[in-house]
Amino acid sequence: MRGRAVTLLIVGLVIVGSAAAAAIIHLLLGLLTLDIAVPANQDGRRAASALAQVFAAEHPRVRIRTQQVPDLAAAAATLDAGGNGLAIVRSDAAGQNSQTLAILRRDAVIFIALDARIVGVRSLRGHTVGLLDGSPLDTKLLDLILQHYAMPPDAVRRRVLTLDQVPEAVRRREVDALFVVAPAASASWLTLFAALRKGGKGRPKSFEIDEAAGIAKEHPTLETLDVPKGTFQGSLPSPADDVTTLSVSYRLAASAAMPDWLAGEITREVLTSKSRLATLDGDLAGIEAPDPDDKTQALPIHTGTAAYLSGSLPSLSDQMQGAVYWLGLVASGLASLCAAGAALYQRIRPRQPSTRVMRLLEIWIAVPASDAEELGILEGEADGLAAAAIRAEALGRVESTEMRLVTLLVSHVREAVRRRHQAIGNMRTNGADAGDRSMARNDAAPDV
């Protein structure tokens, strides 16, 4: 009976431990902090803040923590360094370990001619191009385009301008064209064209990159983009005609080390919260899902995102149910193994006699050397041990083997006590007879 109790105790502990482990896993999955690396500028902070607010509302126990880095290249470097967080990267500087979860926006690459002699990329040779804000990535992108047209970087002069400097630079003819990389539907175009009009350029002309398809094929991190007539906001339609150009995409990326279920859940949350994200940050109005069939190695899609988009990734609740199911199977197996081990141990372990049995043996051995008074004490103790064993058996707390030994030893003790009493009685009788014979001999002796 004691072995059965031990087995039940072990099984109960395994079940309780499994339940505690499941609860801990559930809490750990819910208390999740994700770092998102973003450039330390207004656009990066705004996008990160919008993502953090959406996740705080939909997943209160998931925290998005902003990690500001110098630029987009540094954001991609955090993933290349083995980080398990998120990063906002640009397609032409995505790094080696950036895998796409969602496309946040696409920026059109637009040339704006301020000199009538400029009608295409080739005619930029010998002219000055203004670069808004002087982003290093925009400078590299301009060099890449010029290189495709067989122009060395020094064939075109550069002038870095802020938006406030544009009117004066146009008025003084310090720049002949502008190179702008921005979302096609952004309100920033309205501000830019207002600055151009202020500088005396009433209707600037946007010209297309006529070899955009060839450049995109040569550099897969770039894509072609058709900008319809009048896409850019302003009082006058711009561009005046449809324009084919290049585009770069801003992407929410993670490293390959991120689990598929987490990547799929982040993708689902971003895509389903598109309208709210656009309200918080207008530049996020162009959120779209990456193409799971796109096999471009330069911009790989995370396997969790691809599985979610193809419908082959179970939902988080389904995965939790599956985890609980497998945890239950493991717990059941452990309980069975523990029960079998306990039973085997009970079978092969050395049997130690109980305290009652050992004491009865001591009493049995002590009886032959005891006097009449001690015999009464020993017999009473043996009866007490027998009564205790009977009560224990009634409560199921004693094994049948022990009960048989107690019964046998008690009967032997009683028999030994009986024989000892008889021996003591015989000794007394023999002693009395010897005394009577001695007195008789004394009485018969003659007087001297």
Short mmCIF file of C-alpha atoms in Angstrom, two decimals:
data_model
loop_
_atom_site.label_atom_id
_atom_site.label_comp_id
_atom_site.label_asym_id
_atom_site.label_seq_id
_atom_site.Cartn_x
_atom_site.Cartn_y
_atom_site.Cartn_z
CA MET A 1 0.00 0.00 0.00
CA ARG A 2 2.87 2.36 0.73
CA GLY A 3 4.31 1.79 -2.77
CA ARG A 4 0.98 2.68 -4.34
CA ALA A 5 0.83 5.89 -2.35
CA VAL A 6 4.34 6.84 -3.47
CA THR A 7 3.39 6.16 -7.10
CA LEU A 8 0.28 8.32 -6.88
CA LEU A 9 2.31 11.08 -5.28
CA ILE A 10 4.88 11.00 -8.11
CA VAL A 11 2.16 11.05 -10.76
CA GLY A 12 0.47 13.99 -9.05
CA LEU A 13 3.75 15.93 -8.87
CA VAL A 14 4.41 15.32 -12.59
CA ILE A 15 0.94 16.56 -13.54
CA VAL A 16 1.23 19.66 -11.34
CA GLY A 17 4.71 20.37 -12.71
CA SER A 18 3.48 20.06 -16.30
CA ALA A 19 0.59 22.43 -15.62
CA ALA A 20 2.99 24.92 -14.03
CA ALA A 21 5.34 24.67 -17.01
CA ALA A 22 2.44 25.29 -19.42
CA ALA A 23 1.38 28.35 -17.42
CA ILE A 24 4.93 29.71 -17.39
CA ILE A 25 5.29 29.21 -21.16
CA HIS A 26 1.98 31.01 -21.72
CA LEU A 27 3.09 33.95 -19.61
CA LEU A 28 6.49 34.13 -21.27
CA LEU A 29 4.89 34.16 -24.72
CA GLY A 30 2.62 36.97 -23.60
CA LEU A 31 5.34 39.07 -21.96
CA LEU A 32 7.36 39.78 -25.07
CA THR A 33 9.57 42.79 -25.78
CA LEU A 34 10.71 43.45 -29.34
CA ASP A 35 13.34 46.05 -30.20
CA ILE A 36 12.83 47.85 -33.52
CA ALA A 37 15.86 49.61 -34.99
CA VAL A 38 14.91 52.81 -36.83
CA PRO A 39 16.89 55.82 -38.14
CA ALA A 40 17.12 58.67 -35.68
CA ASN A 41 14.98 61.02 -37.76
CA GLN A 42 11.36 62.14 -37.68
CA ASP A 43 10.17 59.56 -40.21
CA GLY A 44 11.76 56.65 -38.36
CA ARG A 45 10.46 57.70 -34.96
CA ARG A 46 6.95 58.27 -36.31
CA ALA A 47 6.79 54.84 -37.95
CA ALA A 48 8.11 53.11 -34.83
CA SER A 49 5.63 54.97 -32.64
CA ALA A 50 2.72 53.92 -34.89
CA LEU A 51 3.76 50.26 -34.74
CA ALA A 52 4.20 50.43 -30.96
CA GLN A 53 0.72 51.92 -30.48
CA VAL A 54 -0.96 49.28 -32.62
CA PHE A 55 0.75 46.42 -30.83
CA ALA A 56 0.01 47.95 -27.43
CA ALA A 57 -3.70 48.02 -28.30
CA GLU A 58 -3.95 44.58 -29.90
CA HIS A 59 -1.33 42.76 -27.80
CA PRO A 60 -1.10 44.49 -24.41
CA ARG A 61 1.67 42.17 -23.26
CA VAL A 62 3.77 42.69 -26.41
CA ARG A 63 5.99 45.73 -26.10
CA ILE A 64 7.68 47.44 -29.06
CA ARG A 65 10.78 49.27 -27.89
CA THR A 66 12.44 51.78 -30.24
CA GLN A 67 16.17 51.51 -30.82
CA GLN A 68 17.40 54.63 -32.62
CA VAL A 69 20.39 54.21 -34.93
CA PRO A 70 22.19 56.76 -37.14
CA ASP A 71 20.69 55.70 -40.49
CA LEU A 72 18.99 52.95 -42.47
CA ALA A 73 22.25 51.11 -43.09
CA ALA A 74 22.85 50.94 -39.33
CA ALA A 75 19.32 49.60 -38.84
CA ALA A 76 20.05 46.72 -41.22
CA ALA A 77 23.38 46.16 -39.45
CA THR A 78 21.57 45.36 -36.18
CA LEU A 79 20.02 42.33 -37.89
CA ASP A 80 23.32 41.34 -39.51
CA ALA A 81 24.86 41.39 -36.04
CA GLY A 82 22.54 38.58 -34.99
CA GLY A 83 19.80 40.57 -33.31
CA ASN A 84 16.43 38.87 -32.85
CA GLY A 85 14.38 42.06 -33.04
CA LEU A 86 12.93 44.13 -35.86
CA ALA A 87 14.29 46.86 -38.10
CA ILE A 88 12.98 49.28 -40.70
CA VAL A 89 15.28 48.90 -43.71
CA ARG A 90 15.40 50.23 -47.25
CA SER A 91 15.60 47.71 -50.05
CA ASP A 92 18.86 49.05 -51.50
CA ALA A 93 20.58 48.80 -48.07
CA ALA A 94 18.83 45.81 -46.53
CA GLY A 95 21.92 43.91 -45.42
CA GLN A 96 22.64 40.19 -45.55
CA ASN A 97 20.33 39.00 -42.78
CA SER A 98 17.23 41.15 -43.35
CA GLN A 99 14.15 39.11 -44.15
CA THR A 100 10.94 40.92 -45.08
CA LEU A 101 7.84 40.78 -42.88
CA ALA A 102 5.89 43.57 -44.58
CA ILE A 103 6.44 46.34 -47.12
CA LEU A 104 5.71 49.62 -45.36
CA ARG A 105 5.93 51.95 -48.38
CA ARG A 106 7.49 52.42 -51.80
CA ASP A 107 9.41 55.59 -52.67
CA ALA A 108 9.51 56.81 -56.24
CA VAL A 109 12.86 57.95 -57.65
CA ILE A 110 12.03 61.22 -59.44
CA PHE A 111 14.18 63.59 -61.47
CA ILE A 112 12.76 67.13 -61.74
CA ALA A 113 14.27 69.24 -64.52
CA LEU A 114 14.70 72.93 -63.78
CA ASP A 115 16.64 73.62 -66.99
CA ALA A 116 14.93 73.24 -70.35
CA ARG A 117 18.03 71.56 -71.78
CA ILE A 118 17.58 68.57 -69.45
CA VAL A 119 15.21 66.02 -70.96
CA GLY A 120 16.61 62.78 -69.55
CA VAL A 121 19.28 61.19 -67.41
CA ARG A 122 21.96 61.43 -70.11
CA SER A 123 21.52 65.20 -70.40
CA LEU A 124 22.48 65.62 -66.73
CA ARG A 125 26.17 65.46 -67.66
CA GLY A 126 27.90 68.68 -66.69
CA HIS A 127 24.90 69.97 -64.72
CA THR A 128 24.25 70.39 -61.01
CA VAL A 129 21.74 68.12 -59.29
CA GLY A 130 20.19 69.08 -55.99
CA LEU A 131 19.76 66.32 -53.40
CA LEU A 132 17.17 66.97 -50.71
CA ASP A 133 18.56 66.42 -47.18
CA GLY A 134 21.65 64.68 -48.59
CA SER A 135 20.83 61.12 -47.57
CA PRO A 136 23.89 58.87 -48.17
CA LEU A 137 21.61 56.22 -49.67
CA ASP A 138 20.16 58.73 -52.14
CA THR A 139 23.67 59.73 -53.17
CA LYS A 140 24.62 56.08 -53.79
CA LEU A 141 21.40 55.54 -55.71
CA LEU A 142 22.14 58.51 -57.97
CA ASP A 143 25.65 57.17 -58.61
CA LEU A 144 24.20 53.75 -59.48
CA ILE A 145 21.82 55.28 -62.03
CA LEU A 146 24.56 57.41 -63.58
CA GLN A 147 26.84 54.38 -63.76
CA HIS A 148 24.20 52.51 -65.77
CA TYR A 149 24.25 55.36 -68.30
CA ALA A 150 28.07 55.13 -68.45
CA MET A 151 28.59 58.40 -66.58
CA PRO A 152 31.20 58.60 -63.80
CA PRO A 153 30.01 60.17 -60.53
CA ASP A 154 32.04 63.34 -61.13
CA ALA A 155 30.23 63.93 -64.44
CA VAL A 156 27.40 65.48 -62.40
CA ARG A 157 27.88 68.10 -59.73
CA ARG A 158 25.94 67.71 -56.46
CA ARG A 159 24.36 70.24 -54.16
CA VAL A 160 22.73 69.17 -50.90
CA LEU A 161 19.65 71.24 -50.08
CA THR A 162 17.06 71.42 -47.38
CA LEU A 163 13.49 72.17 -48.38
CA ASP A 164 13.86 75.70 -47.05
CA GLN A 165 16.89 76.28 -49.28
CA VAL A 166 15.16 75.17 -52.48
CA PRO A 167 13.49 78.52 -53.44
CA GLU A 168 16.73 80.51 -53.17
CA ALA A 169 18.76 77.84 -54.99
CA VAL A 170 16.23 77.80 -57.86
CA ARG A 171 16.07 81.57 -58.04
CA ARG A 172 19.86 81.83 -58.31
CA ARG A 173 20.02 78.91 -60.77
CA GLU A 174 22.40 77.05 -58.47
CA VAL A 175 20.82 73.70 -59.42
CA ASP A 176 19.62 72.48 -62.80
CA ALA A 177 17.65 69.48 -61.58
CA LEU A 178 16.43 67.88 -58.38
CA PHE A 179 16.81 64.23 -57.40
CA VAL A 180 13.96 63.26 -55.05
CA VAL A 181 13.20 59.92 -53.40
CA ALA A 182 9.80 60.00 -51.70
CA PRO A 183 6.43 58.21 -51.65
CA ALA A 184 4.44 59.08 -54.78
CA ALA A 185 1.32 59.82 -52.74
CA SER A 186 3.09 61.81 -50.04
CA ALA A 187 1.99 65.32 -49.13
CA SER A 188 5.66 66.34 -49.23
CA TRP A 189 5.35 66.87 -53.00
CA LEU A 190 2.87 69.68 -52.41
CA THR A 191 5.42 71.40 -50.17
CA LEU A 192 8.22 70.84 -52.68
CA PHE A 193 6.28 72.27 -55.65
CA ALA A 194 5.24 75.23 -53.53
CA ALA A 195 8.94 75.87 -52.81
CA LEU A 196 9.74 75.62 -56.56
CA ARG A 197 7.00 78.11 -57.42
CA LYS A 198 8.35 80.41 -54.76
CA GLY A 199 11.72 80.23 -56.47
CA GLY A 200 10.17 81.21 -59.81
CA LYS A 201 9.75 77.76 -61.33
CA GLY A 202 6.04 77.67 -62.02
CA ARG A 203 5.67 74.21 -63.57
CA PRO A 204 8.71 71.94 -63.16
CA LYS A 205 8.96 68.94 -65.47
CA SER A 206 9.51 65.41 -64.21
CA PHE A 207 11.25 63.11 -66.65
CA GLU A 208 11.32 59.35 -66.59
CA ILE A 209 14.23 56.95 -66.32
CA ASP A 210 13.88 55.36 -69.74
CA GLU A 211 16.07 52.35 -68.83
CA ALA A 212 14.43 51.70 -65.46
CA ALA A 213 13.60 48.08 -66.33
CA GLY A 214 17.20 47.32 -67.23
CA ILE A 215 18.51 48.93 -64.05
CA ALA A 216 16.00 46.98 -61.92
CA LYS A 217 17.01 43.73 -63.61
CA GLU A 218 20.66 44.44 -62.94
CA HIS A 219 19.99 45.52 -59.35
CA PRO A 220 17.14 43.41 -57.85
CA THR A 221 16.89 45.63 -54.77
CA LEU A 222 15.28 48.25 -57.07
CA GLU A 223 11.94 47.97 -58.84
CA THR A 224 10.21 49.80 -61.64
CA LEU A 225 7.26 52.04 -60.87
CA ASP A 226 4.71 53.67 -63.14
CA VAL A 227 3.69 57.11 -61.89
CA PRO A 228 0.42 58.19 -63.57
CA LYS A 229 -0.15 61.74 -64.74
CA GLY A 230 -1.09 64.11 -61.91
CA THR A 231 -0.03 61.74 -59.09
CA PHE A 232 1.91 64.40 -57.20
CA GLN A 233 -0.35 66.69 -55.24
CA GLY A 234 -0.43 70.34 -56.24
CA SER A 235 -2.42 73.03 -58.00
CA LEU A 236 -1.07 71.89 -61.39
CA PRO A 237 -1.04 68.22 -62.46
CA SER A 238 2.39 66.67 -62.02
CA PRO A 239 3.87 64.83 -63.65
CA ALA A 240 2.35 66.19 -66.82
CA ASP A 241 2.49 62.73 -68.43
CA ASP A 242 2.80 59.16 -67.22
CA VAL A 243 6.33 58.47 -66.01
CA THR A 244 8.18 55.17 -65.65
CA THR A 245 10.85 55.32 -63.00
CA LEU A 246 12.58 53.31 -60.31
CA SER A 247 11.45 52.78 -56.75
CA VAL A 248 12.91 51.64 -53.45
CA SER A 249 10.85 50.04 -50.72
CA TYR A 250 10.91 50.49 -46.98
CA ARG A 251 10.41 47.19 -45.23
CA LEU A 252 9.72 45.89 -41.75
CA ALA A 253 12.39 43.21 -41.49
CA ALA A 254 13.60 40.57 -39.05
CA SER A 255 16.48 38.15 -38.99
CA ALA A 256 16.14 34.50 -39.96
CA ALA A 257 16.54 33.60 -36.28
CA MET A 258 13.05 34.91 -35.46
CA PRO A 259 10.63 31.98 -34.98
CA ASP A 260 8.15 31.46 -37.82
CA TRP A 261 5.11 31.77 -35.56
CA LEU A 262 6.29 35.17 -34.27
CA ALA A 263 7.15 36.47 -37.75
CA GLY A 264 3.75 35.33 -39.05
CA GLU A 265 1.92 36.96 -36.14
CA ILE A 266 3.74 40.29 -36.65
CA THR A 267 2.94 40.19 -40.37
CA ARG A 268 -0.72 39.49 -39.65
CA GLU A 269 -0.95 42.36 -37.17
CA VAL A 270 0.71 44.88 -39.52
CA LEU A 271 -1.42 43.92 -42.54
CA THR A 272 -4.72 43.82 -40.67
CA SER A 273 -3.98 47.16 -38.94
CA LYS A 274 -3.07 48.98 -42.15
CA SER A 275 -5.79 51.64 -41.88
CA ARG A 276 -4.94 52.49 -38.29
CA LEU A 277 -1.23 52.66 -39.03
CA ALA A 278 -1.96 55.00 -41.95
CA THR A 279 -3.92 57.25 -39.58
CA LEU A 280 -1.00 57.41 -37.18
CA ASP A 281 1.61 57.88 -39.92
CA GLY A 282 0.54 58.97 -43.39
CA ASP A 283 3.67 57.47 -44.95
CA LEU A 284 2.40 54.02 -43.92
CA ALA A 285 -0.64 54.27 -46.18
CA GLY A 286 1.15 52.12 -48.75
CA ILE A 287 1.57 49.04 -46.53
CA GLU A 288 1.39 45.86 -48.57
CA ALA A 289 2.22 42.20 -48.28
CA PRO A 290 5.40 40.96 -49.94
CA ASP A 291 4.95 38.54 -52.81
CA PRO A 292 5.50 35.00 -51.40
CA ASP A 293 6.33 33.79 -54.92
CA ASP A 294 9.14 36.32 -55.28
CA LYS A 295 12.34 34.28 -55.17
CA THR A 296 14.69 37.29 -55.30
CA GLN A 297 17.64 36.41 -53.13
CA ALA A 298 18.50 40.07 -52.58
CA LEU A 299 15.26 40.66 -50.66
CA PRO A 300 14.22 37.35 -49.08
CA ILE A 301 10.87 36.96 -47.34
CA HIS A 302 10.85 35.45 -43.85
CA THR A 303 9.62 31.86 -43.91
CA GLY A 304 7.03 32.66 -41.23
CA THR A 305 5.64 35.50 -43.34
CA ALA A 306 5.57 33.33 -46.47
CA ALA A 307 3.75 30.60 -44.53
CA TYR A 308 1.20 33.09 -43.20
CA LEU A 309 0.54 34.59 -46.65
CA SER A 310 0.13 31.15 -48.22
CA GLY A 311 -2.23 30.05 -45.46
CA SER A 312 0.02 27.23 -44.24
CA LEU A 313 0.96 28.82 -40.91
CA PRO A 314 -1.40 27.90 -38.05
CA SER A 315 -2.73 30.76 -35.98
CA LEU A 316 -1.10 31.52 -32.65
CA SER A 317 -4.06 30.06 -30.74
CA ASP A 318 -3.85 26.85 -32.78
CA GLN A 319 -0.14 26.63 -32.07
CA MET A 320 -0.76 27.16 -28.36
CA GLN A 321 -3.38 24.41 -28.36
CA GLY A 322 -0.94 22.15 -30.16
CA ALA A 323 1.77 22.98 -27.62
CA VAL A 324 -0.59 22.19 -24.74
CA TYR A 325 -1.59 18.92 -26.44
CA TRP A 326 2.02 17.82 -26.88
CA LEU A 327 2.85 18.98 -23.37
CA GLY A 328 0.00 16.81 -22.09
CA LEU A 329 1.34 13.82 -24.02
CA VAL A 330 4.82 14.37 -22.61
CA ALA A 331 3.41 14.75 -19.08
CA SER A 332 1.37 11.54 -19.50
CA GLY A 333 4.44 9.69 -20.73
CA LEU A 334 6.51 10.98 -17.82
CA ALA A 335 3.81 9.98 -15.36
CA SER A 336 3.68 6.47 -16.83
CA LEU A 337 7.46 6.17 -16.69
CA CYS A 338 7.54 7.38 -13.11
CA ALA A 339 4.80 4.94 -12.10
CA ALA A 340 6.59 2.06 -13.81
CA GLY A 341 9.87 3.07 -12.21
CA ALA A 342 8.29 3.28 -8.78
CA ALA A 343 6.69 -0.15 -9.20
CA LEU A 344 9.98 -1.66 -10.35
CA TYR A 345 11.80 -0.08 -7.44
CA GLN A 346 9.27 -1.46 -5.00
CA ARG A 347 9.79 -4.89 -6.51
CA ILE A 348 13.58 -5.01 -6.59
CA ARG A 349 14.55 -2.86 -3.61
CA PRO A 350 15.72 -4.69 -0.47
CA ARG A 351 12.86 -5.26 1.95
CA GLN A 352 13.50 -3.75 5.34
CA PRO A 353 11.49 -5.29 8.17
CA SER A 354 9.18 -2.91 9.95
CA THR A 355 9.79 -1.62 13.47
CA ARG A 356 6.92 -3.76 14.83
CA VAL A 357 8.40 -6.94 13.39
CA MET A 358 11.87 -6.19 14.73
CA ARG A 359 10.53 -5.43 18.20
CA LEU A 360 8.51 -8.64 18.28
CA LEU A 361 11.67 -10.55 17.36
CA GLU A 362 13.50 -8.86 20.25
CA ILE A 363 10.68 -9.76 22.63
CA TRP A 364 10.67 -13.38 21.46
CA ILE A 365 14.42 -13.63 22.05
CA ALA A 366 14.17 -11.94 25.46
CA VAL A 367 11.39 -14.18 26.83
CA PRO A 368 13.49 -17.26 27.77
CA ALA A 369 15.71 -15.20 30.08
CA SER A 370 12.95 -13.15 31.73
CA ASP A 371 11.41 -13.56 35.16
CA ALA A 372 7.71 -13.67 35.89
CA GLU A 373 7.36 -9.91 36.25
CA GLU A 374 9.23 -9.18 33.03
CA LEU A 375 7.16 -11.76 31.18
CA GLY A 376 4.00 -9.80 31.94
CA ILE A 377 5.55 -6.61 30.58
CA LEU A 378 6.85 -8.28 27.41
CA GLU A 379 3.56 -10.02 26.74
CA GLY A 380 1.67 -6.74 27.17
CA GLU A 381 4.00 -4.99 24.73
CA ALA A 382 3.54 -7.78 22.19
CA ASP A 383 -0.24 -7.47 22.48
CA GLY A 384 0.06 -3.70 21.94
CA LEU A 385 2.13 -4.19 18.79
CA ALA A 386 -0.42 -6.69 17.47
CA ALA A 387 -3.26 -4.20 18.11
CA ALA A 388 -1.37 -1.39 16.32
CA ALA A 389 -0.75 -3.65 13.31
CA ILE A 390 -4.46 -4.54 13.15
CA ARG A 391 -5.47 -0.85 13.20
CA ALA A 392 -2.92 -0.05 10.47
CA GLU A 393 -4.26 -2.88 8.32
CA ALA A 394 -7.80 -1.58 8.74
CA LEU A 395 -6.63 1.82 7.42
CA GLY A 396 -4.69 0.25 4.53
CA ARG A 397 -1.33 1.36 5.88
CA VAL A 398 0.38 -1.99 6.27
CA GLU A 399 1.48 -4.58 3.75
CA SER A 400 0.11 -8.11 3.91
CA THR A 401 3.62 -9.55 4.38
CA GLU A 402 4.18 -7.46 7.50
CA MET A 403 0.79 -8.47 8.90
CA ARG A 404 1.56 -12.15 8.44
CA LEU A 405 4.92 -11.74 10.19
CA VAL A 406 3.31 -9.84 13.09
CA THR A 407 0.66 -12.53 13.52
CA LEU A 408 3.27 -15.31 13.44
CA LEU A 409 5.62 -13.59 15.88
CA VAL A 410 2.85 -12.73 18.33
CA SER A 411 1.81 -16.39 18.45
CA HIS A 412 5.46 -17.42 18.99
CA VAL A 413 5.85 -14.82 21.74
CA ARG A 414 2.75 -16.10 23.52
CA GLU A 415 3.94 -19.68 23.22
CA ALA A 416 7.36 -18.70 24.52
CA VAL A 417 5.78 -16.83 27.43
CA ARG A 418 3.64 -19.87 28.25
CA ARG A 419 6.67 -22.17 28.24
CA ARG A 420 8.65 -19.71 30.34
CA HIS A 421 5.86 -19.47 32.92
CA GLN A 422 5.74 -23.26 33.03
CA ALA A 423 9.50 -23.48 33.47
CA ILE A 424 9.41 -20.93 36.29
CA GLY A 425 6.58 -22.89 37.95
CA ASN A 426 8.52 -26.14 37.67
CA MET A 427 11.55 -24.49 39.16
CA ARG A 428 9.55 -23.30 42.12
CA THR A 429 7.94 -26.73 42.63
CA ASN A 430 11.27 -28.53 42.46
CA GLY A 431 12.74 -26.04 44.90
CA ALA A 432 9.93 -26.61 47.43
CA ASP A 433 10.29 -30.42 47.19
CA ALA A 434 14.04 -30.18 47.77
CA GLY A 435 13.46 -28.09 50.91
CA ASP A 436 10.94 -30.57 52.34
CA ARG A 437 13.35 -33.48 51.86
CA SER A 438 16.14 -31.57 53.58
CA MET A 439 13.96 -30.86 56.61
CA ALA A 440 12.92 -34.50 56.82
CA ARG A 441 16.53 -35.61 56.88
CA ASN A 442 17.28 -33.17 59.63
CA ASP A 443 14.41 -34.48 61.78
CA ALA A 444 15.52 -38.14 61.42
CA ALA A 445 19.11 -37.52 62.44
CA PRO A 446 19.99 -39.03 66.04
CA ASP A 447 20.98 -36.69 68.83
CA VAL A 448 24.61 -36.89 69.87
#
